[in-house]
Short mmCIF file of C-alpha atoms in Angstrom, two decimals:
data_model
loop_
_atom_site.label_atom_id
_atom_site.label_comp_id
_atom_site.label_asym_id
_atom_site.label_seq_id
_atom_site.Cartn_x
_atom_site.Cartn_y
_atom_site.Cartn_z
CA UNK J 1240 106.63 130.02 99.49
CA UNK J 1241 106.52 132.24 96.60
CA UNK J 1242 103.37 131.68 94.58
CA UNK J 1243 102.88 133.30 91.24
CA UNK J 1244 100.54 136.02 91.15
CA UNK J 1245 99.30 135.24 87.55
CA UNK J 1246 98.06 131.69 88.71
CA UNK J 1247 94.72 130.85 90.57
CA UNK J 1248 94.71 128.21 93.15
CA UNK J 1249 92.74 125.40 94.80
CA UNK J 1250 92.17 124.54 98.21
CA UNK J 1251 93.09 121.00 97.20
CA UNK J 1252 96.76 122.54 96.33
CA UNK J 1253 96.61 122.50 92.47
CA UNK J 1254 97.41 125.65 90.36
CA UNK J 1255 95.54 126.58 87.48
CA UNK J 1256 96.57 129.17 84.59
CA UNK J 1257 93.34 130.03 82.80
CA UNK J 1258 93.75 131.53 79.15
CA UNK J 1259 91.25 133.67 77.33
CA UNK J 1260 90.59 130.82 74.88
CA UNK J 1261 89.13 128.62 77.46
CA UNK J 1262 91.75 126.29 78.00
CA UNK J 1263 93.38 125.94 81.40
CA UNK J 1264 96.68 124.66 82.47
CA UNK J 1265 97.07 122.49 85.87
CA UNK J 1266 100.05 121.67 88.16
CA UNK J 1267 100.61 121.23 91.74
CA UNK J 1268 101.66 124.01 94.06
CA UNK J 1269 104.85 124.59 95.78
CA UNK J 1270 103.08 123.79 99.07
CA UNK J 1271 101.90 120.55 97.89
CA UNK J 1272 105.43 119.47 96.43
CA UNK J 1273 106.94 120.50 99.93
CA UNK J 1274 104.37 118.48 101.78
CA UNK J 1275 104.65 115.40 99.70
CA UNK J 1276 108.26 115.46 99.77
CA UNK J 1277 110.35 113.54 96.96
CA UNK J 1278 107.69 112.97 94.05
CA UNK J 1279 108.11 109.68 92.41
CA UNK J 1280 105.16 108.55 90.53
CA UNK J 1281 102.31 110.34 88.55
CA UNK J 1282 99.14 108.90 87.17
CA UNK J 1283 97.17 111.18 85.00
CA UNK J 1284 94.15 110.83 82.56
CA UNK J 1285 94.24 110.20 78.84
CA UNK J 1286 93.71 112.79 76.25
CA UNK J 1287 90.02 113.40 75.83
CA UNK J 1288 89.17 112.26 79.42
CA UNK J 1289 86.82 114.44 81.27
CA UNK J 1290 87.48 116.38 84.69
CA UNK J 1291 84.53 116.98 87.11
CA UNK J 1292 85.28 120.04 89.48
CA UNK J 1293 86.41 118.74 92.83
CA UNK J 1294 86.79 115.27 91.72
CA UNK J 1295 89.76 113.15 91.80
CA UNK J 1296 91.66 112.96 88.19
CA UNK J 1297 94.81 111.22 88.94
CA UNK J 1298 97.58 110.60 91.72
CA UNK J 1299 100.57 111.75 92.79
CA UNK J 1300 102.85 109.66 94.92
CA UNK J 1301 105.86 110.56 96.99
CA UNK J 1302 108.15 108.31 98.98
CA UNK J 1303 106.13 109.14 102.00
CA UNK J 1304 102.34 108.85 100.60
CA UNK J 1305 99.86 108.57 97.70
CA UNK J 1306 97.67 111.74 97.25
CA UNK J 1307 94.81 112.24 94.90
CA UNK J 1308 94.95 114.95 92.42
CA UNK J 1309 91.69 116.83 92.66
CA UNK J 1310 89.95 118.59 89.56
CA UNK J 1311 90.11 122.58 90.15
CA UNK J 1312 87.88 123.09 87.09
CA UNK J 1313 85.57 120.81 85.00
CA UNK J 1314 86.86 120.16 81.26
CA UNK J 1315 88.10 117.78 78.78
CA UNK J 1316 91.68 117.01 78.65
CA UNK J 1317 93.48 117.95 75.52
CA UNK J 1318 97.29 117.68 76.44
CA UNK J 1319 99.16 115.58 79.16
CA UNK J 1320 102.73 116.09 80.31
CA UNK J 1321 104.00 112.61 79.60
CA UNK J 1322 107.57 113.88 80.11
CA UNK J 1323 106.76 114.78 83.50
CA UNK J 1324 104.94 111.18 84.02
CA UNK J 1325 108.54 109.89 82.86
CA UNK J 1326 110.39 112.09 85.45
CA UNK J 1327 107.97 113.10 87.97
CA UNK J 1328 110.73 114.24 90.45
CA UNK J 1329 111.14 117.29 88.40
CA UNK J 1330 108.08 118.79 90.19
CA UNK J 1331 110.13 119.10 93.46
CA UNK J 1332 112.53 121.91 92.40
CA UNK J 1333 110.07 123.66 89.95
CA UNK J 1334 106.38 122.87 90.52
CA UNK J 1335 105.21 126.05 88.69
CA UNK J 1336 107.42 125.19 85.65
CA UNK J 1337 105.92 121.64 85.56
CA UNK J 1338 102.40 121.25 84.35
CA UNK J 1339 100.36 118.07 84.54
CA UNK J 1340 97.45 118.69 81.98
CA UNK J 1341 95.65 121.45 79.68
CA UNK J 1342 92.14 121.22 79.58
CA UNK J 1343 89.37 122.78 77.75
CA UNK J 1344 87.31 124.12 80.46
CA UNK J 1345 83.51 123.50 80.34
CA UNK J 1346 82.44 126.20 82.87
CA UNK J 1347 85.10 128.98 83.42
CA UNK J 1348 82.58 130.49 85.85
CA UNK J 1349 84.23 127.78 88.21
CA UNK J 1350 87.45 129.84 88.19
CA UNK J 1351 85.74 132.42 90.48
CA UNK J 1352 85.97 130.22 93.36
CA UNK J 1353 89.48 129.57 92.94
CA UNK J 1354 92.10 131.62 95.44
CA UNK J 1355 94.38 134.39 94.50
CA UNK J 1356 98.18 133.93 95.17
CA UNK J 1357 97.69 136.00 98.08
CA UNK J 1358 94.69 134.16 99.63
CA UNK J 1359 96.29 130.83 98.80
CA UNK J 1360 99.43 131.82 100.90
CA UNK J 1361 97.26 132.84 103.59
CA UNK J 1362 95.28 129.64 103.37
CA UNK J 1363 98.27 127.36 103.47
CA UNK J 1364 99.60 129.53 106.47
CA UNK J 1365 96.57 128.79 108.41
CA UNK J 1366 96.29 125.28 107.08
CA UNK R 761 103.00 115.05 122.50
CA UNK R 762 106.42 114.44 123.62
CA UNK R 763 109.76 116.03 122.38
CA UNK R 764 113.17 114.67 122.35
CA UNK R 765 116.26 116.56 123.64
CA UNK R 766 116.96 117.42 120.03
CA UNK R 767 114.04 119.12 119.11
CA UNK R 768 115.11 122.52 118.77
CA UNK R 769 118.17 121.02 116.81
CA UNK R 770 115.82 119.49 114.36
CA UNK R 771 113.81 122.48 114.14
CA UNK R 772 116.76 124.76 113.55
CA UNK R 773 117.97 122.14 110.76
CA UNK R 774 114.72 122.63 108.98
CA UNK R 775 113.30 119.23 109.60
CA UNK R 776 109.70 118.45 108.96
CA UNK R 777 108.24 117.32 112.15
CA UNK R 778 105.33 114.77 112.27
CA UNK R 779 103.69 112.99 115.24
CA UNK R 780 105.10 109.56 115.72
CA UNK R 781 104.24 107.00 118.50
CA UNK R 782 103.29 109.95 120.82
CA UNK R 783 106.46 111.94 119.77
CA UNK R 784 107.29 114.88 117.53
CA UNK R 785 109.91 113.58 115.30
CA UNK R 786 111.84 114.50 112.25
CA UNK R 787 110.51 112.76 109.16
CA UNK R 788 112.86 114.57 106.82
CA UNK R 789 115.30 117.75 106.53
CA UNK R 790 115.34 118.01 102.75
CA UNK R 791 114.99 115.04 100.51
CA UNK R 792 114.48 111.65 101.93
CA UNK R 793 116.24 110.10 98.75
CA UNK R 794 119.32 112.15 99.42
CA UNK R 795 119.36 111.22 103.24
CA UNK R 796 119.36 107.47 102.27
CA UNK R 797 122.08 108.18 99.82
CA UNK R 798 124.19 109.83 102.58
CA UNK R 799 123.82 106.77 104.85
CA UNK R 800 124.69 104.25 101.94
CA UNK R 801 127.77 106.14 100.76
CA UNK R 802 129.01 108.30 103.68
CA UNK R 803 127.49 108.86 107.03
CA UNK R 804 124.01 110.15 108.44
CA UNK R 805 122.88 111.03 111.71
CA UNK R 806 119.52 110.12 113.32
CA UNK R 807 117.79 110.83 116.51
CA UNK R 808 116.29 107.71 118.16
CA UNK R 809 115.87 109.32 121.79
CA UNK R 810 112.15 108.27 121.62
CA UNK R 811 113.12 104.61 121.65
CA UNK R 812 112.52 103.28 125.27
CA UNK R 813 115.21 101.89 127.63
CA UNK R 814 114.65 99.31 130.37
CA UNK R 815 117.14 98.67 132.78
CA UNK R 816 117.39 95.17 134.45
CA UNK R 817 119.48 94.56 137.30
CA UNK R 818 119.94 92.27 140.45
CA UNK R 819 121.20 88.67 140.89
CA UNK R 820 118.12 87.17 139.11
CA UNK R 821 118.41 89.77 136.19
CA UNK R 822 119.59 86.98 133.70
CA UNK R 823 117.23 84.38 134.67
CA UNK R 824 114.22 86.99 134.15
CA UNK R 825 115.59 88.15 130.83
CA UNK R 826 115.86 84.43 129.79
CA UNK R 827 112.19 84.03 130.63
CA UNK R 828 110.95 87.04 128.91
CA UNK R 829 113.00 86.90 125.74
CA UNK R 830 113.36 84.18 122.85
CA UNK R 831 117.08 84.72 122.26
CA UNK R 832 119.74 83.11 124.58
CA UNK R 833 121.16 85.87 126.66
CA UNK R 834 123.51 83.63 128.64
CA UNK R 835 125.64 83.72 125.57
CA UNK R 836 125.93 87.47 125.95
CA UNK R 837 129.27 88.52 127.37
CA UNK R 838 129.63 91.77 129.07
CA UNK R 839 129.94 94.37 126.73
CA UNK R 840 128.07 92.66 123.92
CA UNK R 841 124.73 93.18 122.59
CA UNK R 842 121.92 90.81 121.21
CA UNK R 843 118.87 91.23 119.30
CA UNK R 844 115.79 89.42 120.65
CA UNK R 845 112.07 89.14 120.54
CA UNK R 846 109.66 89.37 123.43
CA UNK R 847 106.63 87.11 122.87
CA UNK R 848 103.23 86.90 124.56
CA UNK R 849 101.98 83.25 125.78
CA UNK R 850 100.39 82.40 122.72
CA UNK R 851 103.80 83.02 120.90
CA UNK R 852 102.95 86.15 119.29
CA UNK R 853 105.57 89.03 118.95
CA UNK R 854 105.16 91.87 121.33
CA UNK R 855 108.39 93.57 120.37
CA UNK R 856 111.85 93.16 118.96
CA UNK R 857 114.47 94.91 120.81
CA UNK R 858 118.41 94.94 121.52
CA UNK R 859 119.79 93.94 125.10
CA UNK R 860 123.07 95.26 126.09
CA UNK R 861 124.94 93.26 128.89
CA UNK R 862 126.79 96.25 130.67
CA UNK R 863 128.11 94.50 133.87
CA UNK R 864 131.71 93.69 134.05
CA UNK R 865 130.94 89.87 134.46
CA UNK R 866 132.01 89.72 138.44
CA UNK R 867 128.54 89.58 139.89
CA UNK R 868 125.91 92.61 140.15
CA UNK R 869 124.36 91.74 136.44
CA UNK R 870 123.17 94.71 134.77
CA UNK R 871 121.21 94.90 131.28
CA UNK R 872 119.83 97.71 129.29
CA UNK R 873 116.94 96.82 126.75
CA UNK R 874 116.39 99.11 123.92
CA UNK R 875 112.57 98.81 122.63
CA UNK R 876 110.49 100.57 120.12
CA UNK R 877 108.98 103.93 121.10
CA UNK R 878 105.46 102.78 120.26
CA UNK R 879 105.86 100.06 122.73
CA UNK R 880 107.75 101.63 125.65
CA UNK R 881 105.05 101.58 128.20
CA UNK R 882 103.45 98.06 127.29
CA UNK R 883 106.85 96.55 127.02
CA UNK R 884 107.97 98.00 130.27
CA UNK R 885 104.50 96.99 132.04
CA UNK R 886 104.81 93.33 130.49
CA UNK R 887 108.54 93.06 131.57
CA UNK R 888 107.98 94.25 135.28
CA UNK R 889 104.92 92.19 135.76
CA UNK R 890 106.25 89.17 134.39
CA UNK R 891 109.94 89.18 135.02
CA UNK R 892 110.33 91.21 138.25
CA UNK R 893 111.15 89.08 141.44
CA UNK R 894 113.11 89.76 144.78
CA UNK R 895 116.46 89.71 142.76
CA UNK R 896 115.26 91.13 139.39
CA UNK R 897 114.50 94.85 139.36
CA UNK R 898 113.07 96.50 136.13
CA UNK R 899 113.34 100.30 135.71
CA UNK R 900 112.04 102.30 132.87
CA UNK R 901 115.23 104.57 132.32
CA UNK R 902 114.20 106.04 129.13
CA UNK R 903 114.28 109.65 130.23
CA UNK R 904 117.78 109.12 131.25
CA UNK R 905 119.08 108.82 127.78
CA UNK R 906 119.29 110.59 124.51
CA UNK R 907 120.17 108.27 121.71
CA UNK R 908 121.96 109.43 118.66
CA UNK R 909 122.52 106.84 115.86
CA UNK R 910 125.63 107.58 113.50
CA UNK R 911 125.31 105.39 110.32
CA UNK R 912 127.14 104.73 107.20
CA UNK R 913 130.54 103.67 105.90
CA UNK R 914 132.08 106.66 107.16
CA UNK R 915 130.72 106.38 110.58
CA UNK R 916 133.94 105.39 112.32
CA UNK R 917 135.98 107.91 110.71
CA UNK R 918 133.50 110.68 111.52
CA UNK R 919 133.14 109.79 115.17
CA UNK R 920 136.81 109.22 115.86
CA UNK R 921 138.24 112.78 116.46
CA UNK R 922 135.39 113.60 118.88
CA UNK R 923 135.22 110.33 120.89
CA UNK R 924 137.95 109.24 123.22
CA UNK R 925 138.24 106.49 125.64
CA UNK R 926 137.45 103.67 123.21
CA UNK R 927 139.20 102.65 120.25
CA UNK R 928 136.36 102.12 117.57
CA UNK R 929 138.35 100.22 115.28
CA UNK R 930 138.45 97.64 117.94
CA UNK R 931 134.75 97.76 118.89
CA UNK R 932 133.12 94.72 116.74
CA UNK R 933 129.55 94.66 115.47
CA UNK R 934 127.32 94.26 118.42
CA UNK R 935 129.57 95.30 121.14
CA UNK R 936 129.53 98.35 123.07
CA UNK R 937 131.92 100.39 125.37
CA UNK R 938 132.16 103.57 127.75
CA UNK R 939 133.75 106.51 126.01
CA UNK R 940 133.70 110.43 126.13
CA UNK R 941 132.35 112.46 123.42
CA UNK R 942 133.90 115.92 123.77
CA UNK R 943 133.62 116.52 127.33
CA UNK R 944 130.36 114.16 127.92
CA UNK R 945 130.49 110.79 129.31
CA UNK R 946 128.80 108.37 126.84
CA UNK R 947 128.14 104.83 126.00
CA UNK R 948 128.89 103.85 122.44
CA UNK R 949 127.41 100.69 120.71
CA UNK R 950 128.26 99.58 117.18
CA UNK R 951 124.61 98.81 116.51
CA UNK R 952 121.99 100.33 114.45
CA UNK R 953 119.04 99.50 112.03
CA UNK R 954 120.09 100.78 108.64
CA UNK R 955 121.97 97.92 107.24
CA UNK R 956 125.23 99.77 107.23
CA UNK R 957 127.91 99.72 109.82
CA UNK R 958 127.26 102.52 112.41
CA UNK R 959 127.27 103.25 115.97
CA UNK R 960 124.64 104.30 118.50
CA UNK R 961 125.51 107.02 121.15
CA UNK R 962 123.68 106.82 124.46
CA UNK R 963 124.23 110.05 126.64
CA UNK R 964 122.64 112.35 128.93
CA UNK R 965 119.77 114.26 127.50
CA UNK R 966 121.58 117.54 128.34
CA UNK R 967 124.59 116.42 126.32
CA UNK R 968 122.69 115.68 123.22
CA UNK R 969 122.33 118.81 121.52
CA UNK R 970 126.40 119.53 121.55
CA UNK R 971 126.87 115.90 120.24
CA UNK R 972 124.45 116.55 117.25
CA UNK R 973 125.87 119.81 116.52
CA UNK R 974 129.56 118.37 116.49
CA UNK R 975 128.35 115.73 114.22
CA UNK R 976 126.63 118.24 111.97
CA UNK R 977 129.67 120.55 112.03
CA UNK R 978 131.76 117.76 110.77
CA UNK R 979 129.50 117.37 107.68
CA UNK R 980 127.09 114.36 108.81
CA UNK R 981 123.80 114.51 107.07
CA UNK R 982 120.76 114.81 109.45
CA UNK R 983 118.31 112.00 108.51
CA UNK R 984 114.72 111.51 109.35
CA UNK R 985 112.21 108.76 109.90
CA UNK R 986 111.60 108.74 106.02
CA UNK R 987 115.05 107.76 105.39
CA UNK R 988 115.15 105.39 108.34
CA UNK R 989 112.17 103.56 106.91
CA UNK R 990 113.51 103.17 103.28
CA UNK R 991 117.03 101.85 104.82
CA UNK R 992 115.37 99.34 106.83
CA UNK R 993 113.30 98.15 104.18
CA UNK R 994 116.18 97.82 101.68
CA UNK R 995 117.99 95.90 104.29
CA UNK R 996 114.64 93.99 105.06
CA UNK R 997 114.73 94.47 108.75
CA UNK R 998 111.36 93.78 110.52
CA UNK R 999 109.46 96.74 111.85
CA UNK R 1000 106.87 96.35 114.49
CA UNK R 1001 103.22 97.01 113.29
CA UNK R 1002 104.40 96.06 109.73
CA UNK R 1003 106.41 92.71 109.58
CA UNK R 1004 105.88 91.64 113.22
CA UNK R 1005 102.92 92.03 115.56
CA UNK R 1006 100.96 89.46 117.91
CA UNK R 1007 99.55 87.88 115.20
CA UNK R 1008 102.91 86.86 113.64
CA UNK R 1009 105.10 83.90 114.61
CA UNK R 1010 108.92 84.38 114.73
CA UNK R 1011 109.52 81.75 112.33
CA UNK R 1012 107.17 82.96 109.57
CA UNK R 1013 108.88 86.31 110.10
CA UNK R 1014 112.11 84.94 109.08
CA UNK R 1015 113.33 85.67 112.70
CA UNK R 1016 113.67 81.84 113.89
CA UNK R 1017 117.25 82.56 114.25
CA UNK R 1018 116.96 84.68 117.53
CA UNK R 1019 114.32 81.76 118.97
CA UNK R 1020 116.46 79.27 121.14
CA UNK R 1021 114.14 76.79 122.49
CA UNK R 1022 117.24 74.74 123.49
CA UNK R 1023 118.07 77.40 126.26
CA UNK R 1024 114.83 76.09 128.24
CA UNK R 1025 111.41 77.63 128.97
CA UNK R 1026 110.41 81.11 128.09
CA UNK R 1027 107.05 82.99 127.47
CA UNK R 1028 105.58 81.72 124.15
CA UNK R 1029 107.94 78.86 123.73
CA UNK R 1030 105.36 75.99 123.26
CA UNK R 1031 103.09 77.89 120.74
CA UNK R 1032 106.21 78.89 118.80
CA UNK R 1033 107.79 75.47 118.66
CA UNK R 1034 104.38 74.02 118.00
CA UNK R 1035 103.60 76.46 115.00
CA UNK R 1036 107.20 75.46 113.50
CA UNK R 1037 106.34 71.73 113.83
CA UNK R 1038 102.98 71.84 112.34
CA UNK R 1039 104.50 73.73 109.33
CA UNK R 1040 104.44 77.29 108.65
CA UNK R 1041 101.66 78.42 106.09
CA UNK R 1042 103.26 81.76 105.11
CA UNK R 1043 106.81 83.48 104.82
CA UNK R 1044 108.05 86.90 104.14
CA UNK R 1045 109.31 87.40 100.58
CA UNK R 1046 110.51 90.28 98.61
CA UNK R 1047 108.31 91.86 95.92
CA UNK R 1048 109.46 93.71 92.74
CA UNK R 1049 106.66 95.11 90.63
CA UNK R 1050 107.35 95.12 86.96
CA UNK R 1051 106.54 98.96 87.07
CA UNK R 1052 109.34 100.32 89.00
CA UNK R 1053 107.55 103.55 89.96
CA UNK R 1054 104.62 101.53 91.57
CA UNK R 1055 105.46 101.14 95.19
CA UNK R 1056 103.36 98.46 96.81
CA UNK R 1057 102.29 99.92 99.93
CA UNK R 1058 101.43 98.30 103.23
CA UNK R 1059 97.85 96.41 102.86
CA UNK R 1060 98.18 95.95 99.17
CA UNK R 1061 96.83 92.36 98.17
CA UNK R 1062 99.17 89.98 96.41
CA UNK R 1063 97.63 87.36 94.42
CA UNK R 1064 99.81 83.96 93.70
CA UNK R 1065 99.26 80.79 92.26
CA UNK R 1066 99.25 79.26 95.75
CA UNK R 1067 96.66 81.88 97.19
CA UNK R 1068 96.52 85.41 98.28
CA UNK R 1069 99.18 87.22 100.46
CA UNK R 1070 99.46 90.79 101.79
CA UNK R 1071 102.23 93.64 101.46
CA UNK R 1072 103.77 94.50 104.99
CA UNK R 1073 105.95 97.24 103.90
CA UNK R 1074 106.79 99.15 100.66
CA UNK R 1075 108.91 102.08 99.54
CA UNK R 1076 110.94 103.62 96.66
CA UNK R 1077 114.54 102.18 97.10
CA UNK R 1078 116.85 104.83 96.59
CA UNK R 1079 119.67 102.20 96.37
CA UNK R 1080 118.11 100.01 93.67
CA UNK R 1081 116.38 103.03 92.24
CA UNK R 1082 113.09 101.08 91.91
CA UNK R 1083 109.93 100.10 93.86
CA UNK R 1084 110.31 97.50 96.51
CA UNK R 1085 107.97 95.64 98.75
CA UNK R 1086 107.98 93.18 101.53
CA UNK R 1087 105.07 90.66 101.77
CA UNK R 1088 103.70 87.77 103.52
CA UNK R 1089 102.81 85.14 101.21
CA UNK R 1090 101.72 81.38 101.11
CA UNK R 1091 104.90 79.52 101.83
CA UNK R 1092 104.96 77.68 98.44
CA UNK R 1093 104.30 80.83 96.55
CA UNK R 1094 106.87 81.60 93.80
CA UNK R 1095 107.50 83.26 90.57
CA UNK R 1096 104.99 85.93 89.01
CA UNK R 1097 102.32 87.49 91.16
CA UNK R 1098 99.76 90.38 90.74
CA UNK R 1099 99.28 93.33 92.95
CA UNK R 1100 95.95 94.88 93.52
CA UNK R 1101 96.79 98.70 93.49
CA UNK R 1102 94.08 101.30 93.60
CA UNK R 1103 91.91 99.28 91.28
CA UNK R 1104 94.26 98.25 88.76
CA UNK R 1105 96.12 94.75 88.61
CA UNK R 1106 100.06 95.32 88.42
CA UNK R 1107 102.21 92.30 87.61
CA UNK R 1108 105.19 91.74 90.24
CA UNK R 1109 107.57 88.95 90.87
CA UNK R 1110 108.85 87.21 94.02
CA UNK R 1111 112.41 87.90 95.10
CA UNK R 1112 114.43 86.81 98.01
CA UNK R 1113 115.09 89.06 100.94
CA UNK R 1114 117.01 90.98 101.74
CA UNK R 1115 117.05 93.72 98.87
CA UNK R 1116 120.47 95.16 100.10
CA UNK R 1117 123.27 93.71 101.83
CA UNK R 1118 126.43 95.81 102.40
CA UNK R 1119 129.70 94.52 101.13
CA UNK R 1120 131.97 93.75 104.08
#
């Protein structure tokens, strides 16, 4: 798996791009899409909804299973990728090109606990 | 955890392996949806070596099978196969299976019964305890066979070049014959559980990998348990533990056509016949959610005007390009229903089964 080094990763397999202005873009990792198989359904919160660190904020469903999406950071939703909700199968070939949400992070210090690409690669190999 | 003779071939082919019924089996090689498409429009190959085989032989073999199973095996000519059920004393379904009659018809009856992997030991114990006698011998011969299913409209054309000794074009559905694949003696049956034309090849375990490789080299798409589940739900074939189990009656499961009370006594006959006479309370139906991406998973509660029901299987149908489900609903339920899915109520409607039937 090739995980971009400019992203941070959660142990629940979300990727996060933290911007200097306090916003963060969230998606699911290559490992996650590979484990899920064909993604067919996405359920995401509305703009304005609040995310709480480590709490489920939506679901991703594949032919095989339904999985929770878990918040890698706390914050308020400012953008939702509605194109992806309409065509969630786009995640499988391009998990790092398909973002789910942009949030205004309420505590960027939480990002310190996220994994680097290298640590995430080790984590998924062990897991 | 058991491995089939094709374990190494699956790993080489890039399969994602999962634990299933005590076996390490491939769930998918790439995309489940692509594998389903291959079987519906071309040809796919499945490793089903994990399924169990019970041999029944001896002068009393037919009598034993007639007592153990619901269908009428006396109608089974040599070289033919029959879908059947095995029920307990209360009429609950212990398993669904296929009986192959292998003897030539001139004495020495010889049957092979293929059962679900998850029920292999319990089925064998039940059969041998309830069916065996001085002239009916039961053997668990599961380890003697690898089993490869070749399924799809191109199955016959794909198998023909490697398979000799048997004219596949003259092998009707639910029949079987001895043949040779490459240099390996095999038994080939025109059976399967995908809703397509197809064949199942019984071989020695040592011959399986060469057969698999030969098929792969001819362009057949390897398919895993994931695709198998989508295909059988589309064709609305029951799966043990979903549509059928010890709490289900064959009639409500839509399997009354393999129950033959007229053949005489068999285990479970009285309660099955009595339940039908008293009137069935529920039946298996199809469910189509209005939201084509909302898969009704097993266990989803269905609310209808006639009472509540429950989903037994659901999936994304590649062929219909929408979510589909199978549910037990009150017998008189019809029209619009509501699905309780992860805290939300989603509208759906009842349709007849099956979802998919191939053109012949």
